[in-house]
Amino acid sequence: MNPKRRRHVYLLDFACYKPNPKCMCTKDMFLECLKSTGRFPDESLDFQRKILDKSGLGQRTHMPEALLEIPPNICLAEAAKETESVMVGAIDEVLRKTKVKAEEIGIIVTNCSLLNTTPSLSSMVVNHYRLKDDILSYNLSGMGCSAGLVAIDLAKRLLQVHPNSYALVISTENINGGSYTGNNRSMLLSNCLFRMGGAAVLLSNLNSDSNRSKYYLKHIVRTHKGSQDYCYNSVMQKEDDDNITGVALSKDIMSSAGQALKANISTLGIYVLPRMEQLKFLLNLIARKSFKKMVIKCYTPDFKLAFEHFCIHTGGKAVQDEMQKTLELSDWHMEPSRMSLYRYGNTSSSSVWYELAYCEAKGRIKKGNRIWQIAFGSGFKCNSAVWCALRTIDPKHEKNLWTNEINEFPTDTEN
């Protein structure tokens, strides 16, 4: 297809799921539920307590009701119930906001790494909303926290070849299905970071929707480092020595993220950076390759010249700190990511939408603003999406999950 004739992909609106207040889980409640299983010795409980204290999570994140029972109810039926409630809650909200009818949707893409049911999650949505027989339905699993942007890319490619279509993207993770009850420390980390959440995004390629959409998609850049074993193995679902399944995070995860980020921003920079920043980066690259015996620091372009807002995946406080340092971002730029982690925890692939919702609720989004969503995921992947605001978002006329409490933020996440 001729690039000049490619259809614009518009983002009409999106919705993030806010769980029922009875799903709210303090750190002490979480640890009490773990203790009630009888499967964790004091050393493992102490380890998870220390992780929680350093995690950047606050006291009002959410867990599925089944995991708040004493003891927790971990089973496939509850896992499916959890994901259906999240998906339907987010979809209902985005359909209400856009006034698009379910039967008008022609493409649906769901993504969830740890729950891969039969029938699929996308079929669950088709069944619930009685969607049309010829709908294009896709379900992505096992792709980690960056799968939400993979799903956006898939929807974009489909919209470019199917005219006059709406595409619904639903991103979530399953906490029940991802619960680990063993004592391998590399697997206990995910217990402490991931929390209940999800997002539904409605995309369109109709020219008539340009006037009522919030954003249009400028770029998607996907980087996959799976050809390198240490990257591939850095996030791995497997069985521990006691045959208990969990997700292991290796010591190589930060270096894998660094390699993937470097490759991703090198490609992205070509599309978004001013010419002078591109030239500085190129000259630095040539110098480092030409004078290998000299220690020349790698030049990181100033992406603040390309974007007004940064939605950095809430992988954890250590990831946020490293991203802020690498990209030389201010506390203001990092605020959406840090506050989302504090209030809602790591909601996996949907986290970048919780952050954009935060920006909207704060009244930060102005017409013409550029937003960079960036997320890391198993494989190992680093994916970026660039959006441009088609209009100023007035928080007085918008409602999302932050609306009634946005004045409480930012807050001190060290407490």
Short mmCIF file of C-alpha atoms in Angstrom, two decimals:
data_model
loop_
_atom_site.label_atom_id
_atom_site.label_comp_id
_atom_site.label_asym_id
_atom_site.label_seq_id
_atom_site.Cartn_x
_atom_site.Cartn_y
_atom_site.Cartn_z
CA MET A 1 0.00 0.00 0.00
CA ASN A 2 1.22 3.49 -0.85
CA PRO A 3 2.20 5.13 2.49
CA LYS A 4 0.62 8.39 1.36
CA ARG A 5 -2.73 6.64 1.06
CA ARG A 6 -2.66 4.94 4.45
CA ARG A 7 -5.65 5.66 6.61
CA HIS A 8 -5.28 7.66 9.79
CA VAL A 9 -5.92 5.71 12.98
CA TYR A 10 -7.93 7.76 15.46
CA LEU A 11 -8.36 7.09 19.15
CA LEU A 12 -11.95 8.02 19.93
CA ASP A 13 -11.59 7.38 23.65
CA PHE A 14 -10.40 4.86 26.20
CA ALA A 15 -11.44 3.65 29.64
CA CYS A 16 -9.46 2.20 32.54
CA TYR A 17 -11.11 -0.22 34.94
CA LYS A 18 -11.50 0.89 38.54
CA PRO A 19 -12.22 -2.15 40.74
CA ASN A 20 -14.93 -2.20 43.38
CA PRO A 21 -13.80 -0.63 46.70
CA LYS A 22 -14.19 -4.02 48.37
CA CYS A 23 -11.24 -5.19 46.25
CA MET A 24 -8.95 -2.59 47.81
CA CYS A 25 -5.94 -4.23 49.41
CA THR A 26 -3.48 -2.69 51.87
CA LYS A 27 0.00 -4.12 52.22
CA ASP A 28 -0.90 -5.73 55.56
CA MET A 29 -4.03 -7.31 54.06
CA PHE A 30 -1.95 -8.70 51.22
CA LEU A 31 0.60 -10.23 53.58
CA GLU A 32 -2.16 -11.65 55.79
CA CYS A 33 -3.70 -13.40 52.79
CA LEU A 34 -0.31 -14.86 51.88
CA LYS A 35 0.19 -16.07 55.45
CA SER A 36 -3.25 -17.71 55.51
CA THR A 37 -2.26 -20.10 52.70
CA GLY A 38 0.16 -21.82 55.05
CA ARG A 39 2.59 -22.17 52.17
CA PHE A 40 5.01 -19.37 53.00
CA PRO A 41 7.59 -19.66 55.79
CA ASP A 42 8.55 -16.54 57.73
CA GLU A 43 11.59 -15.95 55.49
CA SER A 44 9.42 -15.75 52.36
CA LEU A 45 6.88 -13.49 54.07
CA ASP A 46 9.67 -11.18 55.27
CA PHE A 47 11.14 -11.10 51.78
CA GLN A 48 7.80 -10.10 50.24
CA ARG A 49 7.28 -7.49 52.95
CA LYS A 50 10.63 -5.92 52.06
CA ILE A 51 9.78 -5.96 48.35
CA LEU A 52 6.46 -4.26 49.06
CA ASP A 53 8.16 -1.56 51.14
CA LYS A 54 10.48 -0.72 48.23
CA SER A 55 7.96 -1.29 45.44
CA GLY A 56 6.44 2.18 45.08
CA LEU A 57 2.94 0.74 45.67
CA GLY A 58 0.57 2.53 48.05
CA GLN A 59 -2.11 1.25 50.38
CA ARG A 60 -5.08 1.41 47.97
CA THR A 61 -4.21 -0.98 45.16
CA HIS A 62 -6.69 -3.72 44.24
CA MET A 63 -6.73 -7.51 44.28
CA PRO A 64 -9.47 -9.87 43.00
CA GLU A 65 -12.04 -10.77 45.66
CA ALA A 66 -11.06 -14.44 45.43
CA LEU A 67 -7.50 -13.62 46.50
CA LEU A 68 -8.70 -11.57 49.46
CA GLU A 69 -10.49 -14.58 50.93
CA ILE A 70 -8.86 -16.38 53.85
CA PRO A 71 -7.33 -18.53 52.47
CA PRO A 72 -7.21 -17.19 48.89
CA ASN A 73 -9.29 -19.04 46.30
CA ILE A 74 -6.92 -19.71 43.40
CA CYS A 75 -8.65 -21.52 40.55
CA LEU A 76 -9.48 -21.22 36.85
CA ALA A 77 -13.14 -20.33 37.44
CA GLU A 78 -12.21 -17.35 39.64
CA ALA A 79 -9.45 -16.32 37.22
CA ALA A 80 -11.93 -16.23 34.33
CA LYS A 81 -14.46 -14.36 36.49
CA GLU A 82 -11.81 -11.76 37.37
CA THR A 83 -10.81 -11.09 33.77
CA GLU A 84 -14.39 -10.97 32.48
CA SER A 85 -15.35 -8.38 35.13
CA VAL A 86 -12.34 -6.22 34.22
CA MET A 87 -12.89 -6.43 30.46
CA VAL A 88 -16.64 -5.85 30.58
CA GLY A 89 -16.25 -2.98 33.05
CA ALA A 90 -13.76 -1.19 30.80
CA ILE A 91 -15.65 -1.92 27.57
CA ASP A 92 -18.99 -0.73 28.98
CA GLU A 93 -17.34 2.53 29.98
CA VAL A 94 -15.65 3.21 26.64
CA LEU A 95 -18.84 2.43 24.71
CA ARG A 96 -20.74 4.81 26.98
CA LYS A 97 -18.17 7.55 26.46
CA THR A 98 -18.02 7.21 22.67
CA LYS A 99 -21.70 6.32 22.08
CA VAL A 100 -20.53 3.60 19.67
CA LYS A 101 -22.76 0.53 19.64
CA ALA A 102 -21.18 -2.88 20.21
CA GLU A 103 -22.57 -4.18 16.90
CA GLU A 104 -20.62 -1.48 15.04
CA ILE A 105 -17.26 -2.94 16.09
CA GLY A 106 -15.51 -4.83 13.30
CA ILE A 107 -12.18 -5.71 14.93
CA ILE A 108 -11.41 -6.88 18.46
CA VAL A 109 -7.97 -7.56 19.97
CA THR A 110 -7.53 -8.77 23.54
CA ASN A 111 -4.26 -9.31 25.35
CA CYS A 112 -3.51 -11.07 28.63
CA SER A 113 -0.29 -12.96 29.28
CA LEU A 114 -1.13 -15.42 32.04
CA LEU A 115 -4.73 -16.44 31.33
CA ASN A 116 -5.21 -18.25 28.04
CA THR A 117 -8.67 -19.81 28.23
CA THR A 118 -10.58 -21.96 25.77
CA PRO A 119 -12.61 -20.35 24.27
CA SER A 120 -10.31 -17.33 24.12
CA LEU A 121 -10.76 -14.04 25.95
CA SER A 122 -11.67 -12.35 22.67
CA SER A 123 -14.41 -14.95 22.23
CA MET A 124 -15.57 -14.17 25.76
CA VAL A 125 -16.09 -10.56 24.66
CA VAL A 126 -17.83 -11.61 21.42
CA ASN A 127 -20.20 -13.82 23.40
CA HIS A 128 -20.96 -11.24 26.09
CA TYR A 129 -21.81 -8.46 23.63
CA ARG A 130 -23.31 -10.71 20.93
CA LEU A 131 -20.97 -9.24 18.33
CA LYS A 132 -21.50 -9.89 14.62
CA ASP A 133 -20.51 -13.14 12.95
CA ASP A 134 -17.87 -11.66 10.63
CA ILE A 135 -15.94 -9.80 13.35
CA LEU A 136 -12.13 -10.06 13.14
CA SER A 137 -11.17 -11.43 16.54
CA TYR A 138 -7.67 -11.87 17.96
CA ASN A 139 -6.29 -12.90 21.35
CA LEU A 140 -2.65 -12.28 22.35
CA SER A 141 -1.10 -14.18 25.26
CA GLY A 142 2.36 -14.66 26.76
CA MET A 143 3.66 -11.29 25.52
CA GLY A 144 4.14 -9.54 28.86
CA CYS A 145 3.55 -5.98 29.92
CA SER A 146 4.22 -4.47 26.49
CA ALA A 147 1.48 -6.53 24.84
CA GLY A 148 -0.96 -3.63 24.99
CA LEU A 149 1.11 -1.71 22.46
CA VAL A 150 1.50 -4.85 20.34
CA ALA A 151 -2.30 -5.05 20.33
CA ILE A 152 -2.52 -1.40 19.24
CA ASP A 153 -0.08 -2.13 16.41
CA LEU A 154 -2.11 -5.14 15.27
CA ALA A 155 -5.33 -3.11 15.34
CA LYS A 156 -3.63 -0.31 13.40
CA ARG A 157 -2.49 -2.69 10.66
CA LEU A 158 -5.97 -4.16 10.37
CA LEU A 159 -7.57 -0.72 10.21
CA GLN A 160 -5.28 0.24 7.36
CA VAL A 161 -6.73 -2.51 5.15
CA HIS A 162 -10.35 -2.62 6.36
CA PRO A 163 -12.08 0.69 5.59
CA ASN A 164 -14.82 2.27 7.68
CA SER A 165 -14.09 0.15 10.76
CA TYR A 166 -13.95 0.39 14.52
CA ALA A 167 -11.33 -1.62 16.43
CA LEU A 168 -11.63 -2.40 20.12
CA VAL A 169 -8.42 -3.20 22.02
CA ILE A 170 -8.66 -4.63 25.55
CA SER A 171 -5.50 -4.94 27.64
CA THR A 172 -5.37 -6.66 31.02
CA GLU A 173 -3.51 -9.18 33.16
CA ASN A 174 -4.85 -11.95 35.38
CA ILE A 175 -3.78 -11.76 39.01
CA ASN A 176 -5.45 -14.98 40.13
CA GLY A 177 -3.85 -16.99 37.35
CA GLY A 178 -0.47 -15.41 38.03
CA SER A 179 -0.41 -16.08 41.78
CA TYR A 180 2.67 -17.97 42.92
CA THR A 181 2.54 -20.08 46.08
CA GLY A 182 6.10 -21.36 46.14
CA ASN A 183 9.22 -19.94 47.76
CA ASN A 184 11.57 -19.19 44.87
CA ARG A 185 12.50 -15.55 45.44
CA SER A 186 12.80 -14.71 41.75
CA MET A 187 9.15 -15.78 41.40
CA LEU A 188 7.87 -14.06 44.52
CA LEU A 189 8.59 -10.63 43.03
CA SER A 190 5.59 -10.73 40.69
CA ASN A 191 3.25 -11.43 43.64
CA CYS A 192 4.25 -8.11 45.16
CA LEU A 193 4.05 -5.84 42.09
CA PHE A 194 1.07 -6.86 39.96
CA ARG A 195 -2.44 -5.66 40.75
CA MET A 196 -5.93 -5.84 39.25
CA GLY A 197 -6.69 -3.56 36.30
CA GLY A 198 -7.35 -3.26 32.60
CA ALA A 199 -8.17 -0.83 29.81
CA ALA A 200 -10.37 -0.70 26.71
CA VAL A 201 -9.36 1.48 23.75
CA LEU A 202 -11.63 2.28 20.81
CA LEU A 203 -9.89 3.06 17.51
CA SER A 204 -11.38 4.20 14.21
CA ASN A 205 -10.28 4.81 10.63
CA LEU A 206 -13.39 6.81 9.67
CA ASN A 207 -12.51 10.29 8.43
CA SER A 208 -15.69 11.56 10.03
CA ASP A 209 -14.33 10.58 13.46
CA SER A 210 -11.40 13.00 13.22
CA ASN A 211 -13.53 15.77 14.71
CA ARG A 212 -14.62 13.84 17.80
CA SER A 213 -11.53 11.76 18.51
CA LYS A 214 -9.03 12.59 21.23
CA TYR A 215 -5.81 11.48 19.53
CA TYR A 216 -4.38 10.06 16.36
CA LEU A 217 -1.61 7.48 16.17
CA LYS A 218 1.64 8.84 14.73
CA HIS A 219 4.11 6.01 15.27
CA ILE A 220 4.50 2.49 16.63
CA VAL A 221 8.04 1.18 17.14
CA ARG A 222 8.50 -2.41 18.30
CA THR A 223 11.82 -3.88 19.41
CA HIS A 224 12.34 -7.59 20.13
CA LYS A 225 15.59 -8.88 21.68
CA GLY A 226 14.45 -12.51 21.91
CA SER A 227 17.29 -13.68 19.67
CA GLN A 228 19.64 -13.20 22.63
CA ASP A 229 19.28 -15.96 25.21
CA TYR A 230 19.81 -13.80 28.29
CA CYS A 231 17.06 -11.44 27.11
CA TYR A 232 14.73 -14.29 26.20
CA ASN A 233 15.19 -15.93 29.62
CA SER A 234 14.96 -12.74 31.70
CA VAL A 235 11.18 -13.16 32.27
CA MET A 236 10.07 -16.76 32.18
CA GLN A 237 6.99 -18.66 33.32
CA LYS A 238 8.11 -22.03 34.57
CA GLU A 239 7.94 -24.54 37.41
CA ASP A 240 10.18 -24.21 40.45
CA ASP A 241 11.99 -27.10 42.15
CA ASP A 242 8.70 -28.11 43.82
CA ASN A 243 6.79 -28.10 40.50
CA ILE A 244 4.88 -24.93 41.41
CA THR A 245 4.32 -22.62 38.43
CA GLY A 246 5.36 -18.99 38.62
CA VAL A 247 6.95 -16.17 36.65
CA ALA A 248 10.68 -15.87 37.31
CA LEU A 249 12.45 -12.52 36.92
CA SER A 250 16.17 -13.05 36.37
CA LYS A 251 19.08 -10.85 37.38
CA ASP A 252 19.45 -9.97 33.68
CA ILE A 253 16.11 -8.19 33.45
CA MET A 254 17.50 -4.67 33.88
CA SER A 255 20.29 -5.19 31.36
CA SER A 256 17.76 -6.74 28.94
CA ALA A 257 15.52 -3.70 29.39
CA GLY A 258 18.50 -1.43 28.77
CA GLN A 259 19.43 -3.17 25.54
CA ALA A 260 15.84 -3.16 24.29
CA LEU A 261 15.36 0.50 25.24
CA LYS A 262 18.56 1.53 23.45
CA ALA A 263 17.47 -0.20 20.24
CA ASN A 264 13.92 1.14 20.48
CA ILE A 265 14.83 4.79 20.99
CA SER A 266 17.47 4.60 18.25
CA THR A 267 14.71 3.76 15.78
CA LEU A 268 12.08 6.03 17.31
CA GLY A 269 14.46 9.00 17.32
CA ILE A 270 14.60 8.99 13.51
CA TYR A 271 10.87 9.75 13.40
CA VAL A 272 10.41 12.18 16.26
CA LEU A 273 13.62 14.04 17.15
CA PRO A 274 14.67 17.43 15.77
CA ARG A 275 17.45 17.25 13.17
CA MET A 276 20.08 18.64 15.54
CA GLU A 277 19.40 15.93 18.14
CA GLN A 278 19.60 13.28 15.44
CA LEU A 279 22.93 14.68 14.29
CA LYS A 280 24.35 14.68 17.83
CA PHE A 281 23.29 11.07 18.29
CA LEU A 282 24.78 10.03 14.94
CA LEU A 283 28.12 11.75 15.57
CA ASN A 284 28.34 10.15 19.01
CA LEU A 285 27.65 6.72 17.49
CA ILE A 286 30.35 7.20 14.85
CA ALA A 287 32.85 8.38 17.46
CA ARG A 288 32.24 5.39 19.72
CA LYS A 289 32.67 2.98 16.80
CA SER A 290 35.74 4.74 15.41
CA PHE A 291 37.63 5.21 18.68
CA LYS A 292 36.97 1.93 20.44
CA LYS A 293 40.00 2.34 22.72
CA MET A 294 38.60 5.58 24.11
CA VAL A 295 35.81 5.67 26.69
CA ILE A 296 33.13 7.81 25.05
CA LYS A 297 29.86 8.07 26.88
CA CYS A 298 26.79 7.07 24.89
CA TYR A 299 24.72 10.14 24.01
CA THR A 300 21.03 9.88 24.89
CA PRO A 301 18.95 12.30 22.82
CA ASP A 302 16.75 14.82 24.62
CA PHE A 303 13.31 13.33 24.05
CA LYS A 304 11.75 16.23 25.93
CA LEU A 305 12.18 18.10 22.62
CA ALA A 306 9.94 15.53 20.93
CA PHE A 307 7.24 14.88 23.55
CA GLU A 308 5.24 16.86 26.06
CA HIS A 309 4.07 13.80 28.03
CA PHE A 310 5.64 10.48 28.98
CA CYS A 311 3.64 7.37 29.90
CA ILE A 312 6.30 4.95 31.14
CA HIS A 313 5.15 1.46 32.09
CA THR A 314 4.78 0.99 35.86
CA GLY A 315 7.17 -1.96 36.03
CA GLY A 316 8.31 -0.99 39.51
CA LYS A 317 10.16 1.79 41.29
CA ALA A 318 13.58 0.52 40.15
CA VAL A 319 12.46 0.58 36.51
CA GLN A 320 11.04 4.08 36.91
CA ASP A 321 14.21 5.36 38.55
CA GLU A 322 16.37 3.94 35.76
CA MET A 323 14.11 5.38 33.04
CA GLN A 324 14.13 8.81 34.65
CA LYS A 325 17.91 8.73 34.86
CA THR A 326 18.45 7.42 31.31
CA LEU A 327 16.03 9.82 29.63
CA GLU A 328 16.90 12.71 31.99
CA LEU A 329 13.26 13.36 32.80
CA SER A 330 11.95 15.69 35.49
CA ASP A 331 9.77 14.59 38.41
CA TRP A 332 6.86 16.25 36.59
CA HIS A 333 7.38 14.04 33.54
CA MET A 334 7.57 10.92 35.74
CA GLU A 335 4.55 11.85 37.85
CA PRO A 336 1.90 9.95 35.82
CA SER A 337 3.94 6.74 36.01
CA ARG A 338 4.83 7.05 39.70
CA MET A 339 1.30 7.98 40.78
CA SER A 340 -0.23 5.16 38.74
CA LEU A 341 2.11 2.65 40.36
CA TYR A 342 1.36 4.08 43.80
CA ARG A 343 -2.43 4.16 43.41
CA TYR A 344 -3.13 1.13 41.21
CA GLY A 345 0.07 -0.94 41.23
CA ASN A 346 1.56 -2.58 38.17
CA THR A 347 -1.49 -3.23 35.99
CA SER A 348 0.76 -4.72 33.32
CA SER A 349 -0.10 -3.89 29.70
CA SER A 350 -2.86 -1.45 30.69
CA SER A 351 -0.61 0.73 32.87
CA VAL A 352 0.23 3.23 30.09
CA TRP A 353 -3.50 4.00 29.83
CA TYR A 354 -3.82 4.65 33.56
CA GLU A 355 -1.02 7.17 33.09
CA LEU A 356 -2.66 8.89 30.13
CA ALA A 357 -5.90 9.06 32.12
CA TYR A 358 -3.91 10.74 34.92
CA CYS A 359 -2.62 13.36 32.47
CA GLU A 360 -6.15 14.03 31.28
CA ALA A 361 -7.54 14.33 34.81
CA LYS A 362 -4.78 16.83 35.63
CA GLY A 363 -5.74 18.96 32.63
CA ARG A 364 -2.30 18.53 31.06
CA ILE A 365 -3.34 17.46 27.55
CA LYS A 366 -3.46 20.38 25.09
CA LYS A 367 -4.21 20.30 21.38
CA GLY A 368 -1.09 19.30 19.44
CA ASN A 369 0.64 17.71 22.44
CA ARG A 370 2.66 14.58 21.72
CA ILE A 371 2.46 11.59 24.07
CA TRP A 372 5.01 8.80 24.29
CA GLN A 373 3.81 5.49 25.68
CA ILE A 374 6.62 3.03 26.33
CA ALA A 375 6.47 -0.43 27.86
CA PHE A 376 8.71 -3.45 28.44
CA GLY A 377 7.63 -7.06 28.23
CA SER A 378 8.77 -10.66 28.27
CA GLY A 379 10.53 -11.92 25.20
CA PHE A 380 12.32 -9.44 25.78
CA LYS A 381 10.50 -6.50 24.19
CA CYS A 382 10.42 -2.73 24.32
CA ASN A 383 7.52 -1.11 22.47
CA SER A 384 6.63 2.53 21.88
CA ALA A 385 3.49 4.30 20.72
CA VAL A 386 3.33 8.00 19.84
CA TRP A 387 0.00 9.85 19.92
CA CYS A 388 -0.88 13.40 19.02
CA ALA A 389 -3.74 15.20 20.77
CA LEU A 390 -6.41 16.39 18.35
CA ARG A 391 -7.98 18.66 20.95
CA THR A 392 -7.46 20.03 24.42
CA ILE A 393 -8.86 17.69 27.05
CA ASP A 394 -10.86 19.68 29.60
CA PRO A 395 -11.04 17.66 32.86
CA LYS A 396 -14.27 19.49 33.76
CA HIS A 397 -15.97 17.73 30.86
CA GLU A 398 -14.19 14.40 31.22
CA LYS A 399 -14.63 11.62 33.72
CA ASN A 400 -12.24 8.78 34.39
CA LEU A 401 -11.06 6.68 37.31
CA TRP A 402 -8.89 9.55 38.65
CA THR A 403 -11.55 12.25 38.52
CA ASN A 404 -12.89 12.11 42.08
CA GLU A 405 -9.48 11.87 43.72
CA ILE A 406 -7.06 13.66 41.39
CA ASN A 407 -6.61 16.51 43.88
CA GLU A 408 -4.91 14.03 46.22
CA PHE A 409 -2.04 13.65 43.75
CA PRO A 410 0.87 13.89 43.46
CA THR A 411 1.66 12.43 46.84
CA ASP A 412 4.76 11.22 48.63
CA THR A 413 5.26 7.67 47.39
CA GLU A 414 7.94 6.97 49.98
CA ASN A 415 5.32 6.68 52.74
#
